[in-house]
Coordinates of C-alpha atoms in Angstrom, one line a residue:
M145 CA -58.3 -44.0 -149.2
P146 CA -56.3 -46.9 -150.7
T147 CA -57.9 -48.7 -153.7
V148 CA -57.6 -52.3 -153.9
G149 CA -57.8 -54.4 -156.9
V150 CA -59.4 -57.7 -156.7
N151 CA -60.1 -60.5 -159.1
R152 CA -64.1 -60.3 -159.5
D153 CA -64.4 -64.1 -160.0
L154 CA -62.2 -65.0 -156.9
L155 CA -64.0 -62.5 -154.8
F156 CA -67.5 -64.0 -155.6
K157 CA -66.2 -67.5 -155.1
K158 CA -65.2 -66.6 -151.7
L159 CA -68.7 -64.7 -151.0
G160 CA -70.3 -67.7 -152.1
R161 CA -72.6 -66.2 -154.7
T162 CA -72.4 -63.9 -157.9
Y163 CA -73.5 -60.3 -158.0
T164 CA -73.9 -58.1 -160.7
D165 CA -71.9 -54.9 -160.9
E166 CA -75.0 -52.7 -159.7
E167 CA -75.6 -55.2 -156.8
F168 CA -72.2 -55.5 -155.7
E169 CA -71.7 -51.6 -155.8
E170 CA -74.9 -51.7 -153.5
L171 CA -73.3 -54.2 -151.1
C172 CA -69.9 -52.2 -150.9
F173 CA -72.2 -49.0 -150.4
E174 CA -74.0 -50.5 -147.5
Y175 CA -70.7 -51.6 -145.6
G176 CA -69.2 -48.0 -146.2
V177 CA -66.7 -48.8 -148.9
E178 CA -66.9 -48.0 -152.7
L179 CA -66.8 -49.9 -156.0
D180 CA -64.5 -47.3 -157.6
D181 CA -64.1 -49.2 -160.9
V182 CA -64.6 -52.3 -162.9
T183 CA -61.9 -53.0 -165.4
T184 CA -59.4 -55.8 -166.5
E185 CA -55.8 -56.4 -166.3
K186 CA -55.6 -55.6 -170.0
E187 CA -57.3 -52.5 -169.9
M188 CA -55.3 -51.2 -166.8
V189 CA -51.9 -51.9 -168.7
R190 CA -53.4 -50.1 -171.6
K191 CA -54.0 -47.1 -169.6
E192 CA -50.8 -47.0 -168.1
H193 CA -48.4 -47.8 -171.0
G194 CA -50.8 -46.7 -174.0
K195 CA -51.2 -48.7 -177.2
Q196 CA -47.8 -50.7 -176.8
G197 CA -49.3 -52.4 -173.8
E198 CA -52.3 -53.6 -175.5
D199 CA -50.7 -56.7 -176.9
A200 CA -48.5 -57.4 -173.7
P201 CA -48.8 -61.4 -173.5
A202 CA -48.8 -61.4 -169.7
T203 CA -52.0 -59.6 -169.4
S204 CA -55.6 -61.0 -169.3
E205 CA -59.3 -60.5 -169.8
E206 CA -60.2 -61.2 -166.3
V207 CA -62.5 -58.6 -164.6
I208 CA -60.7 -56.7 -162.0
Y209 CA -62.9 -54.8 -159.1
K210 CA -61.0 -51.7 -157.7
I211 CA -62.5 -50.9 -154.2
D212 CA -61.9 -47.9 -152.0
I213 CA -61.3 -49.0 -148.5
P214 CA -61.2 -46.7 -145.6
A215 CA -57.6 -45.6 -144.6
N216 CA -57.8 -47.2 -141.0
R217 CA -59.4 -50.5 -142.1
Y218 CA -56.1 -52.4 -142.5
D219 CA -58.0 -55.9 -142.5
M220 CA -59.5 -54.9 -145.9
L221 CA -56.5 -54.4 -147.9
C222 CA -56.7 -57.9 -149.6
V223 CA -59.3 -60.1 -151.1
E224 CA -59.3 -62.4 -148.1
G225 CA -60.2 -59.5 -145.5
I226 CA -62.7 -57.9 -148.2
A227 CA -64.6 -61.3 -148.6
R228 CA -64.5 -62.0 -144.8
A229 CA -66.1 -58.6 -143.7
L230 CA -68.9 -58.9 -146.4
N231 CA -69.7 -62.6 -145.6
V232 CA -70.1 -61.5 -141.9
F233 CA -72.1 -58.6 -142.8
S234 CA -74.4 -60.7 -145.0
H235 CA -74.9 -63.3 -142.3
S236 CA -73.1 -65.6 -144.5
L237 CA -70.3 -66.4 -141.8
Q238 CA -69.6 -66.1 -138.5
P239 CA -66.6 -64.1 -137.3
P240 CA -63.4 -66.4 -137.1
R241 CA -61.7 -66.8 -133.6
F242 CA -58.0 -66.4 -134.0
T243 CA -55.9 -68.4 -131.5
V244 CA -52.1 -68.8 -130.7
A245 CA -50.7 -72.3 -130.9
G246 CA -50.0 -73.9 -127.7
A247 CA -46.7 -75.9 -126.6
T248 CA -46.5 -79.3 -128.3
G249 CA -43.6 -80.6 -126.8
K250 CA -41.1 -78.4 -128.8
A251 CA -39.2 -75.3 -128.1
M252 CA -40.7 -72.0 -129.2
Q253 CA -38.6 -70.3 -131.7
Q254 CA -36.8 -67.0 -130.6
M255 CA -35.7 -63.9 -132.1
I256 CA -32.7 -62.3 -130.1
V257 CA -32.3 -58.7 -130.1
R258 CA -28.8 -56.9 -129.8
P259 CA -28.4 -53.8 -128.2
E260 CA -27.2 -51.9 -131.1
T261 CA -30.6 -52.0 -132.9
A262 CA -31.5 -49.3 -130.6
L263 CA -29.6 -47.0 -132.8
V264 CA -31.6 -47.5 -136.0
R265 CA -34.7 -49.7 -135.7
P266 CA -35.1 -50.9 -132.2
F267 CA -38.2 -53.1 -132.2
V268 CA -39.0 -56.4 -134.0
V269 CA -41.8 -58.8 -133.8
C270 CA -42.5 -62.1 -135.2
A271 CA -45.0 -65.0 -136.0
I272 CA -45.2 -68.2 -137.9
L273 CA -48.0 -69.6 -140.1
R274 CA -47.8 -73.6 -140.4
G275 CA -48.9 -75.6 -143.3
V276 CA -50.1 -72.5 -145.7
Q277 CA -51.3 -73.9 -148.8
F278 CA -50.5 -71.3 -151.4
D279 CA -51.8 -70.9 -155.0
P280 CA -50.7 -68.4 -157.6
A281 CA -54.1 -66.2 -156.3
R282 CA -53.1 -66.8 -152.7
Y283 CA -49.6 -66.1 -153.0
S284 CA -50.1 -62.7 -155.2
S285 CA -52.6 -61.7 -152.4
F286 CA -49.9 -62.2 -149.9
I287 CA -47.6 -59.9 -151.7
D288 CA -50.1 -57.5 -152.3
L289 CA -51.1 -57.0 -148.7
Q290 CA -47.5 -56.4 -147.6
D291 CA -47.1 -53.7 -150.5
K292 CA -50.5 -52.1 -149.1
L293 CA -49.5 -52.1 -145.6
H294 CA -46.1 -50.6 -146.6
Q295 CA -47.8 -47.9 -148.6
N296 CA -50.5 -46.9 -145.7
L297 CA -49.8 -47.9 -142.2
C298 CA -46.0 -48.6 -142.5
R299 CA -45.6 -45.2 -144.1
Q300 CA -43.3 -46.3 -147.0
R301 CA -41.6 -48.5 -144.3
T302 CA -40.4 -46.0 -142.4
L303 CA -42.2 -47.1 -139.4
V304 CA -42.6 -50.7 -140.1
A305 CA -41.0 -52.9 -142.6
I306 CA -42.1 -56.7 -143.3
G307 CA -40.2 -59.6 -144.2
T308 CA -41.5 -63.1 -145.0
H309 CA -39.3 -66.1 -145.3
D310 CA -39.7 -69.8 -146.1
L311 CA -39.0 -71.4 -142.6
D312 CA -37.7 -74.7 -143.9
K313 CA -34.8 -72.8 -145.5
V314 CA -33.5 -71.4 -142.1
Q315 CA -32.8 -72.2 -138.8
G316 CA -33.6 -70.6 -135.5
P317 CA -32.9 -69.3 -133.0
F318 CA -32.7 -65.9 -135.1
T319 CA -30.8 -62.7 -134.1
Y320 CA -31.7 -59.1 -134.9
E321 CA -28.6 -57.1 -135.0
A322 CA -27.0 -53.8 -136.2
L323 CA -23.8 -54.0 -138.0
P324 CA -21.5 -51.5 -140.1
P325 CA -22.8 -51.7 -143.7
D326 CA -19.3 -53.1 -145.0
E327 CA -19.6 -56.2 -142.6
I328 CA -23.0 -57.2 -143.9
K329 CA -23.0 -59.5 -147.0
F330 CA -25.5 -61.5 -148.6
M331 CA -27.3 -62.1 -151.8
P332 CA -30.6 -60.4 -151.9
L333 CA -33.6 -61.0 -153.4
K334 CA -33.6 -61.0 -157.6
Q335 CA -29.9 -60.6 -157.6
T336 CA -27.1 -63.4 -158.8
R337 CA -24.4 -62.2 -156.7
E338 CA -23.5 -61.1 -153.2
F339 CA -23.1 -57.5 -152.3
T340 CA -22.1 -55.7 -149.1
A341 CA -24.9 -53.5 -147.7
S342 CA -22.8 -50.5 -148.8
E343 CA -22.6 -51.7 -152.4
L344 CA -26.2 -52.7 -152.4
M345 CA -27.7 -49.4 -151.3
Q346 CA -25.5 -47.8 -154.2
H347 CA -26.9 -50.3 -156.7
Y348 CA -30.3 -49.6 -155.9
L349 CA -29.7 -45.8 -155.9
D350 CA -28.3 -46.2 -159.5
H351 CA -30.4 -49.0 -160.9
D352 CA -33.6 -49.6 -159.1
Q353 CA -36.6 -47.1 -159.3
K354 CA -38.7 -49.2 -156.9
L355 CA -36.3 -49.5 -154.1
K356 CA -34.2 -46.4 -154.5
K357 CA -36.9 -44.5 -152.5
F358 CA -36.3 -46.5 -149.3
V359 CA -32.8 -46.3 -149.4
P360 CA -32.6 -43.0 -147.5
I361 CA -34.4 -44.4 -144.5
I362 CA -30.9 -46.2 -143.3
N363 CA -28.5 -44.9 -145.6
G364 CA -26.9 -42.3 -143.3
S365 CA -26.7 -44.5 -140.2
V366 CA -23.5 -45.5 -138.5
V367 CA -25.0 -49.3 -138.5
F368 CA -27.5 -51.0 -140.7
P369 CA -30.2 -53.4 -139.5
V370 CA -30.2 -56.9 -140.6
L371 CA -31.6 -60.3 -139.3
Y372 CA -29.6 -63.7 -139.1
D373 CA -30.7 -67.4 -138.4
A374 CA -28.5 -69.6 -136.4
N375 CA -26.2 -70.3 -139.2
R376 CA -25.6 -66.6 -139.8
V377 CA -27.6 -66.7 -143.3
V378 CA -29.1 -63.1 -143.7
L379 CA -32.7 -63.2 -143.7
S380 CA -33.2 -59.5 -144.5
L381 CA -31.6 -56.0 -144.6
P382 CA -34.6 -54.2 -143.3
P383 CA -36.3 -52.0 -144.4
I384 CA -34.9 -52.6 -147.8
I385 CA -34.8 -56.1 -149.0
N386 CA -35.1 -59.6 -148.0
G387 CA -32.3 -62.4 -148.7
A388 CA -32.5 -64.6 -151.8
H389 CA -31.7 -67.7 -149.5
S390 CA -34.9 -67.4 -147.5
A391 CA -37.4 -66.4 -150.2
I392 CA -40.8 -67.7 -150.2
S393 CA -42.6 -69.5 -153.2
L394 CA -45.7 -71.3 -154.2
Q395 CA -43.9 -74.4 -152.5
T396 CA -43.7 -72.7 -149.2
R397 CA -45.4 -74.2 -146.5
D398 CA -44.1 -72.7 -143.2
V399 CA -43.8 -68.8 -143.3
F400 CA -41.7 -67.0 -140.8
I401 CA -42.9 -63.3 -140.6
E402 CA -40.9 -60.7 -139.0
C403 CA -41.7 -56.8 -138.7
T404 CA -39.0 -54.4 -138.0
A405 CA -39.8 -51.0 -136.8
T406 CA -39.4 -47.7 -135.2
D407 CA -43.1 -47.9 -133.6
L408 CA -43.8 -51.1 -131.7
T409 CA -47.6 -50.4 -131.5
K410 CA -47.7 -50.5 -135.2
A411 CA -45.6 -53.2 -135.8
K412 CA -48.0 -55.3 -133.5
V413 CA -50.8 -54.1 -135.7
V414 CA -49.0 -54.9 -139.0
L415 CA -48.1 -58.6 -137.8
N416 CA -51.6 -59.1 -136.6
T417 CA -53.2 -58.0 -140.0
V418 CA -50.9 -60.3 -142.0
V419 CA -51.4 -63.4 -139.7
C420 CA -55.3 -62.9 -139.5
M421 CA -55.8 -62.6 -143.2
F422 CA -53.5 -65.4 -144.3
S423 CA -54.0 -68.0 -141.2
E424 CA -57.1 -69.2 -142.8
Y425 CA -54.9 -71.1 -145.2
C426 CA -53.0 -72.9 -142.5
T427 CA -53.2 -76.6 -141.6
Q428 CA -55.2 -75.4 -138.7
P429 CA -57.4 -72.4 -139.7
F430 CA -56.9 -69.3 -137.8
Q431 CA -54.1 -70.6 -135.5
V432 CA -50.8 -68.7 -135.5
E433 CA -47.6 -70.1 -134.0
P434 CA -46.0 -67.4 -131.8
V435 CA -42.3 -66.4 -131.5
E436 CA -40.4 -65.3 -128.2
V437 CA -38.6 -62.1 -128.8
V438 CA -35.8 -61.6 -126.4
D439 CA -34.9 -57.9 -125.9
A440 CA -31.4 -56.5 -125.5
D441 CA -32.2 -56.0 -121.6
G442 CA -33.1 -59.7 -121.3
S443 CA -36.9 -59.2 -121.0
K444 CA -39.0 -61.4 -122.9
A445 CA -42.3 -61.1 -125.0
V446 CA -44.3 -63.4 -127.0
Y447 CA -46.0 -62.1 -130.4
P448 CA -48.5 -62.3 -132.1
D449 CA -50.8 -60.9 -129.3
L450 CA -54.3 -62.1 -130.7
T451 CA -56.4 -61.3 -127.7
N452 CA -59.8 -59.4 -127.9
R453 CA -59.9 -56.0 -126.4
T454 CA -63.0 -55.0 -124.5
L455 CA -64.9 -51.7 -124.5
E456 CA -67.7 -50.6 -122.6
V457 CA -70.3 -48.7 -124.4
P458 CA -73.6 -47.2 -123.0
V459 CA -76.5 -47.8 -125.0
S460 CA -77.7 -44.4 -124.6
M461 CA -74.5 -43.0 -126.1
I462 CA -75.4 -45.2 -129.3
N463 CA -78.9 -44.0 -129.5
T464 CA -78.2 -40.5 -128.6
N465 CA -75.7 -40.0 -131.1
L466 CA -77.7 -41.6 -133.9
G467 CA -81.1 -40.5 -133.2
L468 CA -82.5 -44.1 -132.9
Q469 CA -84.2 -46.0 -130.2
L470 CA -82.5 -49.2 -130.7
T471 CA -82.7 -52.1 -128.1
P472 CA -79.4 -53.7 -126.7
S473 CA -80.2 -56.9 -128.4
Q474 CA -80.5 -55.1 -131.9
I475 CA -77.3 -53.2 -131.3
A476 CA -75.5 -56.3 -130.4
D477 CA -76.9 -58.1 -133.6
L478 CA -75.6 -55.0 -135.7
L479 CA -72.3 -55.0 -134.1
R480 CA -72.0 -58.7 -134.6
R481 CA -72.2 -57.8 -138.5
M482 CA -69.2 -55.7 -138.2
Q483 CA -67.3 -58.6 -136.5
L484 CA -67.4 -57.1 -133.1
E485 CA -68.8 -59.7 -130.3
V486 CA -71.2 -58.1 -127.7
T487 CA -72.2 -58.9 -124.2
V488 CA -75.2 -57.1 -122.6
S489 CA -75.0 -55.9 -119.2
A490 CA -77.3 -57.3 -116.6
D491 CA -79.3 -54.0 -116.5
S492 CA -79.4 -53.6 -120.4
S493 CA -77.7 -50.2 -119.9
S494 CA -74.4 -50.9 -121.5
L495 CA -72.5 -53.3 -124.0
A496 CA -69.2 -55.0 -123.5
V497 CA -67.6 -54.9 -126.9
S498 CA -65.3 -57.4 -127.8
V499 CA -62.7 -56.1 -130.5
P500 CA -60.8 -58.7 -132.6
P501 CA -57.0 -58.3 -133.6
T502 CA -58.1 -57.7 -137.0
R503 CA -60.2 -54.6 -136.0
A504 CA -57.3 -52.1 -135.0
D505 CA -59.3 -49.2 -136.1
V506 CA -61.7 -49.4 -133.1
L507 CA -60.1 -47.2 -130.5
H508 CA -62.9 -45.6 -128.8
A509 CA -66.6 -46.0 -128.1
C510 CA -67.4 -43.6 -130.9
D511 CA -65.9 -45.9 -133.4
V512 CA -68.5 -48.7 -132.1
V513 CA -71.2 -46.0 -132.8
E514 CA -70.0 -45.6 -136.2
D515 CA -70.1 -49.5 -136.8
V516 CA -73.7 -49.5 -135.6
A517 CA -74.6 -46.8 -137.8
I518 CA -72.8 -48.7 -140.7
A519 CA -74.7 -51.8 -140.0
H520 CA -78.1 -50.0 -139.3
G521 CA -77.4 -48.2 -142.7
Y522 CA -77.0 -44.5 -142.8
N523 CA -80.1 -44.1 -145.3
N524 CA -82.4 -45.7 -142.6
I525 CA -81.6 -43.3 -139.9
P526 CA -84.8 -40.9 -139.9
K527 CA -84.4 -37.6 -141.0
M528 CA -84.7 -34.8 -138.1
I529 CA -85.0 -31.2 -137.7
P530 CA -82.3 -30.0 -135.3
S531 CA -83.2 -29.3 -132.0
A532 CA -80.7 -26.1 -131.9
Y533 CA -80.4 -23.4 -134.5
T534 CA -77.1 -22.2 -135.1
Q535 CA -75.6 -19.7 -137.7
G536 CA -72.1 -19.8 -138.8
R537 CA -70.1 -16.9 -138.7
E538 CA -66.6 -15.5 -138.1
L539 CA -65.2 -15.6 -134.6
P540 CA -65.3 -11.9 -133.0
L541 CA -61.8 -12.2 -132.1
N542 CA -60.6 -13.6 -135.6
Q543 CA -62.6 -10.7 -137.1
F544 CA -61.2 -8.1 -135.0
T545 CA -57.6 -9.7 -135.8
E546 CA -58.1 -9.2 -139.5
L547 CA -59.0 -5.5 -139.0
L548 CA -55.9 -5.1 -136.9
R549 CA -53.6 -6.7 -139.3
S550 CA -55.1 -4.2 -142.1
E551 CA -54.2 -1.3 -139.8
C552 CA -50.6 -2.5 -139.0
A553 CA -50.0 -3.5 -142.7
M554 CA -51.3 0.1 -144.0
A555 CA -48.8 1.7 -141.2
G556 CA -46.0 0.5 -143.4
Y557 CA -45.3 -2.9 -141.6
T558 CA -44.7 -6.3 -143.2
E559 CA -46.6 -9.3 -141.5
V560 CA -44.7 -12.4 -140.5
L561 CA -46.3 -15.8 -139.7
T562 CA -44.0 -17.8 -137.3
W563 CA -44.2 -21.0 -135.3
A564 CA -46.0 -21.5 -132.3
L565 CA -43.1 -23.9 -130.8
C566 CA -39.7 -22.9 -130.1
S567 CA -36.8 -23.7 -127.9
K568 CA -36.5 -22.9 -124.4
A569 CA -33.5 -20.8 -125.0
E570 CA -35.4 -18.5 -127.4
N571 CA -38.3 -18.3 -125.0
F572 CA -36.5 -17.6 -121.9
T573 CA -32.5 -17.3 -122.1
F574 CA -32.3 -15.2 -125.2
L575 CA -34.6 -12.8 -123.6
R576 CA -32.6 -12.5 -120.4
R577 CA -35.5 -14.1 -118.5
G578 CA -33.4 -16.9 -116.9
P579 CA -33.5 -20.6 -118.1
G580 CA -37.5 -20.8 -117.6
A581 CA -38.6 -22.8 -114.4
P582 CA -40.9 -25.9 -114.7
G583 CA -44.6 -24.5 -115.3
E584 CA -43.7 -21.4 -116.8
A585 CA -44.4 -22.7 -120.3
V586 CA -46.2 -25.7 -121.8
E587 CA -43.4 -28.5 -122.7
I588 CA -43.4 -30.8 -125.3
G589 CA -43.0 -34.3 -124.4
N590 CA -40.0 -36.1 -126.2
P591 CA -39.6 -33.1 -128.8
A592 CA -38.3 -34.3 -132.1
T593 CA -36.1 -31.3 -132.3
A594 CA -34.3 -28.8 -129.8
E595 CA -36.0 -25.6 -131.9
F596 CA -39.5 -27.1 -130.8
E597 CA -39.4 -27.6 -127.1
V598 CA -42.2 -25.3 -125.7
C599 CA -45.1 -23.4 -126.8
R600 CA -44.3 -20.0 -127.0
T601 CA -45.3 -17.5 -124.1
T602 CA -44.1 -14.5 -125.9
L603 CA -44.4 -13.4 -129.8
L604 CA -41.1 -11.4 -129.6
P605 CA -38.5 -14.3 -130.0
A606 CA -40.0 -15.2 -133.3
A607 CA -40.2 -11.8 -134.5
L608 CA -36.3 -11.2 -133.4
K609 CA -35.4 -14.4 -135.1
T610 CA -37.1 -13.2 -138.3
L611 CA -35.0 -10.0 -138.1
G612 CA -32.0 -11.9 -137.6
A613 CA -32.7 -14.2 -140.6
N614 CA -33.1 -11.0 -142.7
K615 CA -30.4 -8.8 -141.6
D616 CA -29.2 -8.2 -145.0
A617 CA -32.4 -6.9 -146.1
P618 CA -32.6 -2.9 -146.8
L619 CA -33.3 -1.0 -143.8
P620 CA -35.6 0.2 -142.2
I621 CA -37.2 -3.4 -141.5
K622 CA -40.6 -3.0 -140.0
L623 CA -42.4 -6.4 -138.9
F624 CA -45.4 -7.4 -137.2
E625 CA -47.5 -10.5 -136.1
V626 CA -51.0 -10.9 -134.6
S627 CA -51.2 -14.5 -133.2
D628 CA -51.4 -16.8 -130.2
V629 CA -49.1 -17.4 -127.3
V630 CA -50.0 -20.4 -124.8
L631 CA -49.8 -19.6 -121.3
P632 CA -50.2 -22.3 -118.3
D633 CA -53.3 -21.9 -116.5
A634 CA -54.5 -24.4 -113.9
S635 CA -57.8 -23.0 -113.8
K636 CA -58.5 -24.6 -117.6
A637 CA -59.3 -28.1 -118.1
V638 CA -56.3 -28.7 -120.4
G639 CA -53.9 -26.7 -118.0
A640 CA -53.3 -24.0 -120.5
R641 CA -55.1 -21.1 -122.5
N642 CA -54.2 -19.2 -125.5
E643 CA -54.1 -15.6 -125.7
R644 CA -54.0 -13.3 -128.8
R645 CA -51.1 -10.8 -129.0
L646 CA -49.6 -8.2 -131.5
V647 CA -45.8 -7.9 -131.6
A648 CA -44.2 -5.3 -133.9
V649 CA -40.4 -4.8 -134.3
Y650 CA -38.5 -1.8 -136.1
S651 CA -34.9 -2.1 -137.0
N652 CA -32.7 0.6 -138.4
R653 CA -29.4 2.5 -137.8
E654 CA -31.1 4.2 -135.0
A655 CA -33.4 2.5 -132.3
G656 CA -36.7 4.4 -133.6
F657 CA -38.4 4.1 -130.0
E658 CA -40.5 6.9 -131.1
V659 CA -41.7 4.9 -134.3
I660 CA -42.7 1.9 -132.3
H661 CA -44.2 4.2 -129.8
G662 CA -46.1 6.0 -132.6
L663 CA -47.6 2.3 -133.6
L664 CA -48.7 1.9 -130.2
N665 CA -50.7 5.0 -130.4
R666 CA -51.9 4.5 -133.9
V667 CA -53.5 1.2 -133.0
M668 CA -55.2 2.5 -130.0
E669 CA -56.7 5.4 -131.9
T670 CA -57.9 2.9 -134.6
M671 CA -59.6 0.8 -131.7
G672 CA -61.2 3.7 -130.3
I673 CA -59.3 3.5 -127.0
P674 CA -58.8 6.8 -125.3
L675 CA -55.5 8.0 -123.9
E676 CA -55.4 8.5 -120.2
G677 CA -55.5 12.4 -119.6
A678 CA -56.3 13.4 -123.0
G679 CA -59.8 14.8 -121.8
D680 CA -62.2 12.0 -123.8
A681 CA -64.8 11.4 -121.2
A682 CA -67.1 9.7 -123.9
G683 CA -64.6 7.6 -124.6
E684 CA -63.7 6.5 -121.3
A685 CA -67.0 5.9 -120.3
R686 CA -67.6 3.6 -123.3
F687 CA -64.4 1.7 -122.9
G688 CA -64.6 1.9 -118.9
G689 CA -61.3 3.6 -118.9
A690 CA -58.3 4.3 -120.9
Y691 CA -54.7 3.3 -121.8
S692 CA -51.4 4.4 -120.5
W693 CA -47.8 3.6 -120.2
R694 CA -45.6 3.7 -117.1
P695 CA -41.7 3.2 -116.6
S696 CA -40.9 -0.5 -116.3
N697 CA -37.6 -2.5 -115.7
D698 CA -38.3 -5.6 -118.0
A699 CA -34.8 -7.4 -118.8
V700 CA -35.5 -7.8 -122.3
F701 CA -35.5 -3.9 -122.9
F702 CA -32.6 -1.3 -122.4
P703 CA -33.0 0.3 -119.1
G704 CA -34.5 3.7 -119.0
R705 CA -35.8 3.2 -122.7
Q706 CA -39.0 1.1 -121.9
A707 CA -42.4 1.0 -120.5
K708 CA -45.1 -0.9 -119.5
V709 CA -48.6 -0.4 -121.2
Y710 CA -51.8 -0.7 -119.0
A711 CA -55.6 -0.5 -120.1
R712 CA -58.3 0.0 -117.5
G713 CA -55.4 -0.3 -115.0
K714 CA -54.6 -3.9 -116.2
E715 CA -51.0 -4.6 -117.6
I716 CA -51.4 -5.7 -121.3
G717 CA -47.8 -5.5 -122.4
A718 CA -44.7 -3.4 -123.0
F719 CA -42.7 -1.7 -125.6
G720 CA -39.1 -0.3 -125.5
I721 CA -35.4 -0.7 -127.3
V722 CA -34.3 -4.0 -127.2
H723 CA -31.3 -4.8 -124.9
P724 CA -28.1 -5.5 -126.9
E725 CA -27.4 -8.9 -125.3
V726 CA -30.9 -9.9 -126.7
L727 CA -29.9 -8.7 -130.1
A728 CA -26.6 -10.5 -129.9
S729 CA -28.5 -13.7 -128.9
F730 CA -30.6 -13.3 -132.1
D731 CA -27.6 -12.2 -134.3
I732 CA -29.0 -9.0 -135.2
P733 CA -26.4 -6.2 -136.0
Y734 CA -28.8 -3.1 -135.7
P735 CA -30.7 -1.3 -133.1
V736 CA -34.4 -2.7 -132.7
S737 CA -37.4 -1.1 -131.0
A738 CA -40.3 -3.5 -130.1
L739 CA -43.9 -3.8 -129.0
E740 CA -46.0 -6.6 -127.7
I741 CA -49.6 -6.3 -126.3
S742 CA -52.5 -8.5 -125.5
I743 CA -55.5 -7.3 -127.7
E744 CA -58.0 -9.4 -126.2
E745 CA -59.1 -6.8 -123.8
F746 CA -59.8 -4.7 -126.8
C747 CA -62.5 -7.0 -128.8
L748 CA -65.4 -5.1 -127.8
D749 CA -68.8 -4.2 -129.2
Q750 CA -70.0 -0.7 -130.0
F751 CA -71.1 -0.5 -126.3
G752 CA -67.7 -1.3 -125.0
K753 CA -69.0 -4.9 -123.9
S754 CA -66.4 -7.7 -124.5
L755 CA -67.3 -10.0 -127.3
L756 CA -65.2 -13.0 -125.7
E757 CA -67.7 -13.6 -123.1

């Protein structure tokens, strides 16, 4: 949870009254936030720097409230948002209505995006705040909000970077470009000379502890993102630094805000948060001037989008989840305390909840239920004895897995734990099973790396990959894993199902077929599964059959040195000597024998009944 430090007296001024520390802590608790600490700037400096910080001239004795804010409440990362939320919650203020300024006879400012930006940071959104009245406290809050957003939603500027500029010092239309670093030259903030982008990156790496952590975001790129005005004045080099020419100050009245991003949705949320928090200081409060963004393909979009979203929420869902019997009008009143406008349906069975642009955390009806619970007060929800009695325990399959892992380890095998994702080549081609037709495996949409393209349908590739990575280890190498594979299954709601399997591999100067065969027999003996034809009538009666193996022709294994494993007449796996071409694909220089079986068939109670049903 981010912690926001706010000046107590300034906060009380915005709240319209003063509180004792205990009263304010209670108000925070009711709203679902926490007063973490009451301190002063001088005390904070002393804790950070020790005694040498006690006499720092810039410090003051003003009381600071440090408030823990939920990580998804981006609208409460500044004193303006906290005060507005608490005022609306306390019925001291009506929720503001945010508007986008209409055309007034002048052309809308434009941001033109060049195609090269797709190589580094493809998105940009912009807005303008007109007639902002800054004072030192407001200016500091404006800067602090950007820092908090950069740390939180923007993921240290990797997803979004915010730039703010004095609009009176620059001239539109603006362009968002991506150029080689040596072609970008400007004077950055807090510097006294011009740098090329390459020189600036090295300067920050050598001399700036704060900004050096952002340099790797773009430092390896062929081109760097840069924003220019109509006179080719550099506004910013995102996500690193703004230009000194357009720097804002206490005298700034018109603020141009741009957010460059790799994630357009988060860029919109960040832009909306900044303009909604500080548009209250504009000449026309809560009114924002839009900017038209012209993409590289010629399409146009206007930002910010301050329209409300609407969610339909059944009244029964709210009452059922909270164990209450609230009327629709009572629920509507509670939601208005959380800055959500509500319209009750004609039959009073559902609510149309209007979500403002400040509440990006409200994504689903369950978020509305949570807001009702907060406004009603968790302490006011009556305690009830649960209608259903449950007893927590380990899943039978997991318990069975633990026992099986112990047996394999005692048989001399070393356990490995591998990724559930792999490449299509490893899952199919390397095993001589073709390229993998569509539908044979669950595929990952837009995979970040070629190594993680599909959910594995077999454990064998990961075990062989581990062998290939450890070929210098002393022989023999005996590895095993008990884990899940993911198999497409149209009968399931999600289109796939998990299946627990055991894989074991044995590598030595000789293939060791008899070693891996021995592990199969040992595992079956441990589980109490009789061998077909062994004359164990009692065991077969309890299990409902026996296990056996039959010759097979699997391309993974060497011809004539492999077998399929069956239990109660059902195929559950295979074992054999791995084919030399498969070994070559995984860069394994020694012969390998392998076993892979499904173990779910053997998760039984003492009467032979499945524990998975």
